[in-house]
PDB file of C-alpha atoms in Angstrom:
ATOM      1  CA  MET A 123       0.037   0.007   0.021  1.00 65.00           C
ATOM      2  CA  TYR A 124       1.034   3.296  -0.870  1.00 71.00           C
ATOM      3  CA  SER A 125       0.327   6.938   0.835  1.00 79.00           C
ATOM      4  CA  LEU A 126       1.750   9.024  -1.738  1.00 92.00           C
ATOM      5  CA  GLU A 127       2.747   8.499  -5.469  1.00 94.00           C
ATOM      6  CA  THR A 128       3.862  10.482  -8.450  1.00 94.00           C
ATOM      7  CA  LYS A 129       3.038   9.655 -11.877  1.00 95.00           C
ATOM      8  CA  LYS A 130       5.113  10.917 -14.847  1.00 96.00           C
ATOM      9  CA  VAL A 131       5.897  13.972 -12.816  1.00 96.00           C
ATOM     10  CA  THR A 132       8.292  16.756 -14.080  1.00 96.00           C
ATOM     11  CA  LEU A 133       9.388  19.684 -11.564  1.00 96.00           C
ATOM     12  CA  SER A 134      11.098  22.615 -12.766  1.00 93.00           C
ATOM     13  CA  TYR A 135      12.239  26.053 -11.463  1.00 88.00           C
ATOM     14  CA  GLN A 136      11.333  28.558 -14.387  1.00 83.00           C
ATOM     15  CA  ASP A 137      12.480  26.752 -17.359  1.00 83.00           C
ATOM     16  CA  THR A 138      15.048  24.382 -15.488  1.00 89.00           C
ATOM     17  CA  PRO A 139      13.834  20.701 -15.030  1.00 92.00           C
ATOM     18  CA  ILE A 140      15.091  19.497 -11.651  1.00 94.00           C
ATOM     19  CA  ILE A 141      13.029  16.339 -11.896  1.00 96.00           C
ATOM     20  CA  GLU A 142      11.875  14.638 -14.989  1.00 96.00           C
ATOM     21  CA  ASN A 143       9.101  12.084 -15.837  1.00 95.00           C
ATOM     22  CA  LEU A 144       9.170  10.551 -12.426  1.00 95.00           C
ATOM     23  CA  ASP A 145       7.187   7.509 -11.074  1.00 95.00           C
ATOM     24  CA  PHE A 146       7.650   7.159  -7.450  1.00 91.00           C
ATOM     25  CA  LYS A 147       5.660   5.589  -4.653  1.00 93.00           C
ATOM     26  CA  VAL A 148       5.935   6.121  -0.783  1.00 95.00           C
ATOM     27  CA  PRO A 149       5.284   2.672   1.339  1.00 94.00           C
ATOM     28  CA  LYS A 150       2.633   3.499   3.667  1.00 93.00           C
ATOM     29  CA  GLY A 151       3.617   3.030   7.329  1.00 94.00           C
ATOM     30  CA  LYS A 152       7.290   2.995   6.634  1.00 96.00           C
ATOM     31  CA  ILE A 153      10.294   5.383   7.116  1.00 97.00           C
ATOM     32  CA  THR A 154      11.530   6.397   3.614  1.00 97.00           C
ATOM     33  CA  VAL A 155      14.683   8.533   3.319  1.00 98.00           C
ATOM     34  CA  LEU A 156      15.429  10.752   0.284  1.00 98.00           C
ATOM     35  CA  ILE A 157      19.484  10.793  -0.275  1.00 97.00           C
ATOM     36  CA  GLY A 158      21.513  12.341  -2.995  1.00 96.00           C
ATOM     37  CA  SER A 159      24.134  15.038  -3.763  1.00 95.00           C
ATOM     38  CA  ASN A 160      23.401  18.667  -3.216  1.00 93.00           C
ATOM     39  CA  GLY A 161      21.358  19.959  -5.802  1.00 90.00           C
ATOM     40  CA  SER A 162      19.931  16.646  -6.988  1.00 93.00           C
ATOM     41  CA  GLY A 163      16.364  17.319  -6.366  1.00 93.00           C
ATOM     42  CA  LYS A 164      15.504  15.897  -3.001  1.00 94.00           C
ATOM     43  CA  SER A 165      14.100  18.876  -1.355  1.00 93.00           C
ATOM     44  CA  THR A 166      12.349  19.759  -4.626  1.00 94.00           C
ATOM     45  CA  LEU A 167      10.603  16.409  -4.757  1.00 95.00           C
ATOM     46  CA  LEU A 168       9.698  16.620  -0.970  1.00 95.00           C
ATOM     47  CA  LYS A 169       7.987  20.167  -1.592  1.00 93.00           C
ATOM     48  CA  ALA A 170       6.117  18.736  -4.537  1.00 94.00           C
ATOM     49  CA  LEU A 171       5.066  15.920  -2.365  1.00 94.00           C
ATOM     50  CA  ALA A 172       3.612  18.508   0.260  1.00 93.00           C
ATOM     51  CA  ARG A 173       1.731  20.246  -2.399  1.00 93.00           C
ATOM     52  CA  LEU A 174       4.009  23.417  -2.024  1.00 92.00           C
ATOM     53  CA  LEU A 175       5.335  23.126  -5.646  1.00 92.00           C
ATOM     54  CA  LYS A 176       3.151  22.468  -8.470  1.00 93.00           C
ATOM     55  CA  PRO A 177       4.315  19.938 -11.104  1.00 94.00           C
ATOM     56  CA  LYS A 178       5.061  21.348 -14.711  1.00 94.00           C
ATOM     57  CA  SER A 179       3.375  18.022 -15.850  1.00 95.00           C
ATOM     58  CA  GLY A 180       2.156  14.653 -14.291  1.00 95.00           C
ATOM     59  CA  ASN A 181       0.210  14.051 -11.087  1.00 95.00           C
ATOM     60  CA  ILE A 182       0.928  13.534  -7.554  1.00 95.00           C
ATOM     61  CA  ILE A 183      -1.493  11.301  -5.727  1.00 94.00           C
ATOM     62  CA  ILE A 184      -2.519  11.209  -1.891  1.00 92.00           C
ATOM     63  CA  ASN A 185      -4.713   8.388  -0.886  1.00 85.00           C
ATOM     64  CA  GLY A 186      -5.895   7.844  -4.510  1.00 85.00           C
ATOM     65  CA  ARG A 187      -6.723  11.379  -5.343  1.00 89.00           C
ATOM     66  CA  ASP A 188      -4.829  14.092  -7.218  1.00 93.00           C
ATOM     67  CA  ILE A 189      -3.233  16.307  -4.394  1.00 94.00           C
ATOM     68  CA  HIS A 190      -4.048  19.469  -6.492  1.00 91.00           C
ATOM     69  CA  ARG A 191      -7.608  18.644  -6.793  1.00 90.00           C
ATOM     70  CA  SER A 192      -8.176  18.533  -3.066  1.00 88.00           C
ATOM     71  CA  SER A 193      -8.638  21.648  -0.795  1.00 89.00           C
ATOM     72  CA  THR A 194      -5.741  22.872   1.006  1.00 89.00           C
ATOM     73  CA  LYS A 195      -7.326  22.037   4.368  1.00 89.00           C
ATOM     74  CA  LYS A 196      -8.174  18.550   3.197  1.00 90.00           C
ATOM     75  CA  VAL A 197      -4.452  17.971   2.187  1.00 92.00           C
ATOM     76  CA  ALA A 198      -3.361  19.336   5.573  1.00 92.00           C
ATOM     77  CA  ARG A 199      -5.589  16.774   7.366  1.00 91.00           C
ATOM     78  CA  GLN A 200      -3.599  14.059   5.451  1.00 92.00           C
ATOM     79  CA  LEU A 201      -0.097  15.084   5.522  1.00 93.00           C
ATOM     80  CA  ALA A 202       2.247  17.557   7.648  1.00 94.00           C
ATOM     81  CA  ILE A 203       5.622  19.084   6.308  1.00 92.00           C
ATOM     82  CA  LEU A 204       8.473  20.254   8.500  1.00 91.00           C
ATOM     83  CA  PRO A 205      10.477  22.398   6.263  1.00 87.00           C
ATOM     84  CA  GLN A 206      14.274  22.667   6.712  1.00 83.00           C
ATOM     85  CA  SER A 207      15.426  25.173   9.707  1.00 78.00           C
ATOM     86  CA  PRO A 208      11.884  26.571  10.414  1.00 84.00           C
ATOM     87  CA  VAL A 209      11.793  30.019  11.780  1.00 84.00           C
ATOM     88  CA  THR A 210       9.665  30.720  14.967  1.00 84.00           C
ATOM     89  CA  PRO A 211       8.122  34.133  15.538  1.00 85.00           C
ATOM     90  CA  GLU A 212       9.858  35.695  18.488  1.00 87.00           C
ATOM     91  CA  GLY A 213       8.305  35.136  21.802  1.00 90.00           C
ATOM     92  CA  LEU A 214       6.056  32.234  20.616  1.00 95.00           C
ATOM     93  CA  THR A 215       5.611  29.622  23.252  1.00 97.00           C
ATOM     94  CA  VAL A 216       5.893  25.847  22.712  1.00 96.00           C
ATOM     95  CA  ILE A 217       2.112  25.279  23.230  1.00 96.00           C
ATOM     96  CA  GLN A 218       1.172  28.264  21.154  1.00 96.00           C
ATOM     97  CA  LEU A 219       3.286  26.713  18.231  1.00 96.00           C
ATOM     98  CA  VAL A 220       1.905  23.155  18.665  1.00 96.00           C
ATOM     99  CA  LYS A 221      -1.836  24.550  18.809  1.00 95.00           C
ATOM    100  CA  GLN A 222      -1.045  25.841  15.243  1.00 93.00           C
ATOM    101  CA  GLY A 223      -1.046  22.148  13.963  1.00 94.00           C
ATOM    102  CA  ARG A 224      -4.786  22.199  14.651  1.00 93.00           C
ATOM    103  CA  TYR A 225      -5.801  24.970  12.274  1.00 90.00           C
ATOM    104  CA  PRO A 226      -6.605  22.633   9.400  1.00 90.00           C
ATOM    105  CA  TYR A 227      -9.583  21.525  11.613  1.00 88.00           C
ATOM    106  CA  GLN A 228     -11.175  24.880  12.539  1.00 82.00           C
ATOM    107  CA  ASN A 229     -13.335  27.301  10.557  1.00 76.00           C
ATOM    108  CA  TRP A 230     -15.577  30.311  11.401  1.00 70.00           C
ATOM    109  CA  LEU A 231     -18.490  27.894  12.663  1.00 70.00           C
ATOM    110  CA  GLN A 232     -16.172  25.489  14.690  1.00 71.00           C
ATOM    111  CA  GLN A 233     -13.272  27.055  16.840  1.00 80.00           C
ATOM    112  CA  TRP A 234     -11.238  25.212  19.474  1.00 84.00           C
ATOM    113  CA  THR A 235     -12.620  22.020  20.874  1.00 88.00           C
ATOM    114  CA  LYS A 236     -11.891  19.391  23.582  1.00 91.00           C
ATOM    115  CA  LYS A 237     -10.590  17.150  20.543  1.00 92.00           C
ATOM    116  CA  ASP A 238      -8.107  19.789  19.637  1.00 93.00           C
ATOM    117  CA  GLU A 239      -7.033  20.026  23.142  1.00 94.00           C
ATOM    118  CA  GLU A 240      -6.571  16.410  23.392  1.00 94.00           C
ATOM    119  CA  ALA A 241      -4.522  16.424  20.040  1.00 93.00           C
ATOM    120  CA  VAL A 242      -2.217  19.225  21.462  1.00 95.00           C
ATOM    121  CA  ASN A 243      -1.618  17.442  24.904  1.00 95.00           C
ATOM    122  CA  THR A 244      -0.956  13.933  23.160  1.00 93.00           C
ATOM    123  CA  ALA A 245       1.531  15.597  20.784  1.00 92.00           C
ATOM    124  CA  LEU A 246       3.337  17.290  23.794  1.00 95.00           C
ATOM    125  CA  GLU A 247       3.506  13.898  25.759  1.00 93.00           C
ATOM    126  CA  ALA A 248       4.907  12.166  22.612  1.00 88.00           C
ATOM    127  CA  THR A 249       7.703  14.566  22.258  1.00 90.00           C
ATOM    128  CA  HIS A 250       8.278  15.018  26.110  1.00 90.00           C
ATOM    129  CA  LEU A 251       7.702  18.668  26.066  1.00 95.00           C
ATOM    130  CA  LEU A 252       4.934  19.044  28.586  1.00 96.00           C
ATOM    131  CA  GLU A 253       7.100  20.385  31.096  1.00 95.00           C
ATOM    132  CA  LEU A 254       8.528  22.954  28.626  1.00 96.00           C
ATOM    133  CA  GLN A 255       5.127  24.200  26.934  1.00 96.00           C
ATOM    134  CA  ASP A 256       5.222  27.568  28.445  1.00 96.00           C
ATOM    135  CA  ARG A 257       8.743  28.307  27.397  1.00 96.00           C
ATOM    136  CA  PRO A 258       9.327  30.451  24.441  1.00 95.00           C
ATOM    137  CA  VAL A 259      10.473  28.210  21.504  1.00 94.00           C
ATOM    138  CA  ASP A 260      13.567  30.531  20.758  1.00 91.00           C
ATOM    139  CA  SER A 261      15.003  29.829  24.486  1.00 94.00           C
ATOM    140  CA  LEU A 262      15.170  26.042  23.719  1.00 92.00           C
ATOM    141  CA  SER A 263      18.064  24.005  22.858  1.00 89.00           C
ATOM    142  CA  GLY A 264      18.306  22.898  19.020  1.00 86.00           C
ATOM    143  CA  GLY A 265      16.993  19.483  19.645  1.00 87.00           C
ATOM    144  CA  GLN A 266      14.174  20.813  21.774  1.00 91.00           C
ATOM    145  CA  ARG A 267      13.244  23.410  19.087  1.00 90.00           C
ATOM    146  CA  GLN A 268      12.999  20.614  16.506  1.00 89.00           C
ATOM    147  CA  ARG A 269      10.937  18.350  19.012  1.00 91.00           C
ATOM    148  CA  ALA A 270       8.472  21.429  19.237  1.00 93.00           C
ATOM    149  CA  TRP A 271       7.933  21.648  15.539  1.00 92.00           C
ATOM    150  CA  ILE A 272       7.508  17.916  15.148  1.00 90.00           C
ATOM    151  CA  ALA A 273       5.090  18.197  18.018  1.00 93.00           C
ATOM    152  CA  MET A 274       3.167  20.793  15.815  1.00 93.00           C
ATOM    153  CA  SER A 275       3.075  18.300  13.022  1.00 91.00           C
ATOM    154  CA  LEU A 276       1.719  15.538  15.514  1.00 91.00           C
ATOM    155  CA  ALA A 277      -1.105  17.856  16.587  1.00 93.00           C
ATOM    156  CA  GLN A 278      -1.973  18.014  12.970  1.00 94.00           C
ATOM    157  CA  ASN A 279      -2.963  14.395  13.265  1.00 91.00           C
ATOM    158  CA  THR A 280      -1.848  13.343   9.709  1.00 93.00           C
ATOM    159  CA  GLU A 281      -0.861   9.901   8.768  1.00 92.00           C
ATOM    160  CA  THR A 282       1.903  11.129   6.658  1.00 94.00           C
ATOM    161  CA  ILE A 283       4.780  13.544   7.930  1.00 95.00           C
ATOM    162  CA  LEU A 284       7.314  15.128   5.523  1.00 96.00           C
ATOM    163  CA  LEU A 285      10.658  16.337   6.893  1.00 95.00           C
ATOM    164  CA  ASP A 286      13.215  18.262   5.009  1.00 94.00           C
ATOM    165  CA  GLU A 287      16.797  17.675   6.682  1.00 92.00           C
ATOM    166  CA  PRO A 288      15.434  17.500  10.206  1.00 90.00           C
ATOM    167  CA  THR A 289      18.762  17.022  11.638  1.00 89.00           C
ATOM    168  CA  THR A 290      20.532  20.073   9.929  1.00 84.00           C
ATOM    169  CA  TYR A 291      22.607  22.127  12.566  1.00 81.00           C
ATOM    170  CA  LEU A 292      22.088  19.644  15.330  1.00 85.00           C
ATOM    171  CA  ASP A 293      24.944  18.021  17.163  1.00 89.00           C
ATOM    172  CA  LEU A 294      25.236  14.316  17.157  1.00 91.00           C
ATOM    173  CA  ALA A 295      23.340  13.770  20.312  1.00 90.00           C
ATOM    174  CA  HIS A 296      20.290  15.911  19.071  1.00 88.00           C
ATOM    175  CA  GLN A 297      20.314  14.424  15.689  1.00 91.00           C
ATOM    176  CA  ILE A 298      19.757  10.789  17.407  1.00 93.00           C
ATOM    177  CA  GLU A 299      17.284  12.332  19.665  1.00 90.00           C
ATOM    178  CA  VAL A 300      15.285  13.674  16.854  1.00 90.00           C
ATOM    179  CA  LEU A 301      15.691  10.378  14.703  1.00 94.00           C
ATOM    180  CA  ASP A 302      14.758   8.204  17.702  1.00 94.00           C
ATOM    181  CA  LEU A 303      11.537  10.174  18.117  1.00 92.00           C
ATOM    182  CA  LEU A 304      10.493   9.887  14.397  1.00 94.00           C
ATOM    183  CA  TYR A 305      11.370   6.253  14.661  1.00 95.00           C
ATOM    184  CA  ASP A 306       9.296   5.772  17.710  1.00 93.00           C
ATOM    185  CA  LEU A 307       6.301   7.520  16.116  1.00 91.00           C
ATOM    186  CA  ASN A 308       6.631   5.073  13.279  1.00 94.00           C
ATOM    187  CA  GLN A 309       6.785   2.081  15.334  1.00 95.00           C
ATOM    188  CA  THR A 310       3.930   2.852  17.803  1.00 92.00           C
ATOM    189  CA  GLU A 311       1.511   4.974  15.512  1.00 89.00           C
ATOM    190  CA  LYS A 312       2.534   3.733  12.051  1.00 91.00           C
ATOM    191  CA  ARG A 313       2.908   7.126  10.769  1.00 92.00           C
ATOM    192  CA  THR A 314       4.374   7.207   7.540  1.00 95.00           C
ATOM    193  CA  ILE A 315       7.588   9.309   7.620  1.00 96.00           C
ATOM    194  CA  VAL A 316       9.306  10.752   4.491  1.00 97.00           C
ATOM    195  CA  MET A 317      12.595  12.802   5.046  1.00 96.00           C
ATOM    196  CA  VAL A 318      15.696  14.197   3.381  1.00 96.00           C
ATOM    197  CA  LEU A 319      18.816  13.139   5.115  1.00 96.00           C
ATOM    198  CA  HIS A 320      22.515  14.019   4.349  1.00 94.00           C
ATOM    199  CA  ASP A 321      24.139  11.445   6.576  1.00 96.00           C
ATOM    200  CA  LEU A 322      24.111   8.080   4.753  1.00 97.00           C
ATOM    201  CA  ASN A 323      24.906   6.110   7.708  1.00 97.00           C
ATOM    202  CA  LEU A 324      21.996   7.487   9.733  1.00 97.00           C
ATOM    203  CA  ALA A 325      19.862   6.965   6.568  1.00 97.00           C
ATOM    204  CA  CYS A 326      20.842   3.523   6.589  1.00 98.00           C
ATOM    205  CA  ARG A 327      20.021   3.035  10.376  1.00 97.00           C
ATOM    206  CA  TYR A 328      16.679   4.382  10.351  1.00 98.00           C
ATOM    207  CA  ALA A 329      15.120   3.937   6.895  1.00 98.00           C
ATOM    208  CA  ASP A 330      12.909   1.009   5.900  1.00 97.00           C
ATOM    209  CA  HIS A 331      13.155   2.425   2.251  1.00 97.00           C
ATOM    210  CA  ILE A 332      15.888   4.596   0.738  1.00 98.00           C
ATOM    211  CA  VAL A 333      15.494   6.491  -2.332  1.00 97.00           C
ATOM    212  CA  ALA A 334      18.696   7.648  -4.290  1.00 97.00           C
ATOM    213  CA  VAL A 335      17.903  10.903  -6.188  1.00 96.00           C
ATOM    214  CA  HIS A 336      20.189  11.413  -9.196  1.00 96.00           C
ATOM    215  CA  ASN A 337      20.188  12.990 -12.738  1.00 94.00           C
ATOM    216  CA  LYS A 338      16.579  14.232 -12.604  1.00 94.00           C
ATOM    217  CA  GLY A 339      15.212  10.938 -11.462  1.00 95.00           C
ATOM    218  CA  ILE A 340      15.535   7.926  -9.218  1.00 96.00           C
ATOM    219  CA  TYR A 341      18.876   6.084  -9.536  1.00 97.00           C
ATOM    220  CA  ASP A 342      17.687   3.114  -7.236  1.00 97.00           C
ATOM    221  CA  GLU A 343      15.440   2.639  -4.336  1.00 96.00           C
ATOM    222  CA  GLY A 344      14.711  -0.120  -1.869  1.00 97.00           C
ATOM    223  CA  ALA A 345      15.901  -1.444   1.556  1.00 97.00           C
ATOM    224  CA  PRO A 346      19.241   0.114   2.657  1.00 97.00           C
ATOM    225  CA  GLU A 347      21.016  -3.427   2.652  1.00 97.00           C
ATOM    226  CA  GLN A 348      19.904  -3.810  -1.011  1.00 96.00           C
ATOM    227  CA  ILE A 349      21.025  -0.435  -2.561  1.00 96.00           C
ATOM    228  CA  VAL A 350      23.843   1.033  -0.773  1.00 97.00           C
ATOM    229  CA  THR A 351      26.875  -0.275  -2.286  1.00 97.00           C
ATOM    230  CA  THR A 352      30.271   1.024  -3.513  1.00 97.00           C
ATOM    231  CA  LYS A 353      28.797   1.858  -6.984  1.00 97.00           C
ATOM    232  CA  MET A 354      25.815   3.452  -5.753  1.00 97.00           C
ATOM    233  CA  VAL A 355      27.930   5.909  -3.570  1.00 97.00           C
ATOM    234  CA  HIS A 356      30.223   6.370  -6.609  1.00 97.00           C
ATOM    235  CA  ASP A 357      27.440   7.165  -9.189  1.00 97.00           C
ATOM    236  CA  VAL A 358      25.476   9.278  -6.804  1.00 97.00           C
ATOM    237  CA  PHE A 359      27.723  11.051  -4.733  1.00 97.00           C
ATOM    238  CA  GLY A 360      31.004  11.052  -6.921  1.00 96.00           C
ATOM    239  CA  LEU A 361      32.773   9.372  -3.982  1.00 95.00           C
ATOM    240  CA  GLN A 362      34.965   6.474  -3.634  1.00 96.00           C
ATOM    241  CA  ALA A 363      33.930   4.315  -0.426  1.00 96.00           C
ATOM    242  CA  GLN A 364      33.891   0.971   1.220  1.00 96.00           C
ATOM    243  CA  ILE A 365      30.618  -0.503   2.553  1.00 97.00           C
ATOM    244  CA  SER A 366      30.908  -2.335   5.846  1.00 96.00           C
ATOM    245  CA  CYS A 367      28.352  -3.559   8.409  1.00 96.00           C
ATOM    246  CA  ASP A 368      27.365  -1.483  11.244  1.00 95.00           C
ATOM    247  CA  PRO A 369      28.489  -3.605  14.297  1.00 94.00           C
ATOM    248  CA  MET A 370      25.612  -2.477  16.443  1.00 94.00           C
ATOM    249  CA  PHE A 371      22.651  -2.503  13.890  1.00 95.00           C
ATOM    250  CA  GLY A 372      23.710  -4.718  11.127  1.00 96.00           C
ATOM    251  CA  SER A 373      22.805  -1.994   8.444  1.00 97.00           C
ATOM    252  CA  PRO A 374      25.140  -0.686   5.743  1.00 97.00           C
ATOM    253  CA  LEU A 375      28.116   1.353   7.056  1.00 97.00           C
ATOM    254  CA  CYS A 376      29.716   3.980   4.544  1.00 97.00           C
ATOM    255  CA  ILE A 377      33.464   4.532   5.008  1.00 95.00           C
ATOM    256  CA  PRO A 378      34.507   7.182   2.506  1.00 95.00           C
ATOM    257  CA  CYS A 379      37.970   7.210   1.028  1.00 94.00           C
ATOM    258  CA  GLY A 380      40.076  10.310   1.546  1.00 90.00           C
ATOM    259  CA  LYS A 381      43.082  11.873   3.188  1.00 91.00           C
ATOM    260  CA  GLY A 382      43.240  11.758   7.133  1.00 89.00           C
ATOM    261  CA  ARG A 383      45.480  10.568   9.911  1.00 85.00           C
ATOM    262  CA  LYS A 384      46.039   6.975  10.172  1.00 82.00           C
ATOM    263  CA  VAL A 385      46.476   5.164  13.444  1.00 79.00           C
ATOM    264  CA  VAL A 386      49.760   3.278  13.175  1.00 71.00           C
ATOM    265  CA  ASN A 387      49.377   1.196  16.242  1.00 65.00           C
ATOM    266  CA  ASP A 388      46.762  -1.665  16.460  1.00 58.00           C
ATOM    267  CA  LEU A 389      44.639  -0.173  18.993  1.00 55.00           C
ATOM    268  CA  ARG A 390      41.529  -1.554  20.352  1.00 58.00           C
ATOM    269  CA  TYR A 391      38.971   1.309  21.726  1.00 55.00           C
ATOM    270  CA  ALA A 392      37.090   0.276  24.963  1.00 53.00           C
ATOM    271  CA  ASN A 393      33.647   1.233  25.732  1.00 55.00           C
ATOM    272  CA  ALA A 394      34.461   3.118  28.802  1.00 49.00           C
TER     273      ALA A 394
END
């Protein structure tokens, strides 16, 4: 089953094609990660899936219906998007931000309801932000801010969440914090997650399905252990690398070739 798909989609900026004649399906209830070199069209494709960019030709289908033939509110009840490096208005608190996720369900006849309140509280609980709900978002750490934006997406209560580089500018600990949260949401609530990641090893660890975007289309797609090879890394990223096995997770581990300090002694690093 698929939550989103494209049919013969071409995406362009002005007269420059970025994606051409693309057929692509997002597995429902899975974590899909888009990878590729800078400028390959990953973020462009994500914007199109979110209805933020209209295709020059072709169709984008959500739950069996052309996304551009549905109202904005109807689409917003089916999918949420977290853009890259979102900017929070100064002074906005966590709970005020999360409440914005409920706007697709409101109109001039129906304002804030108990269901809205429950959705916001559930999102705050899932992201461990209840104790921080009255704090200004701009006073939080990078990982906490990202969790607040994810909480807003959760409050939107959609089956599909799109994220454009959700770990950008985060240190390693906060990257894992955010990706663990998304993984838990997928596992416990079966949310369909589609995200762009630059770190190939983290993509391999968290993704059920990887899509390598290259040369205005899809170079390959499938489970990480099936498609992440030395040839794929060379063709898509222009990089020589060795592919090993992650000793903790068993997922592919990309070791790039290049210059650097070599350890001469045969050292064994203790987990201390």
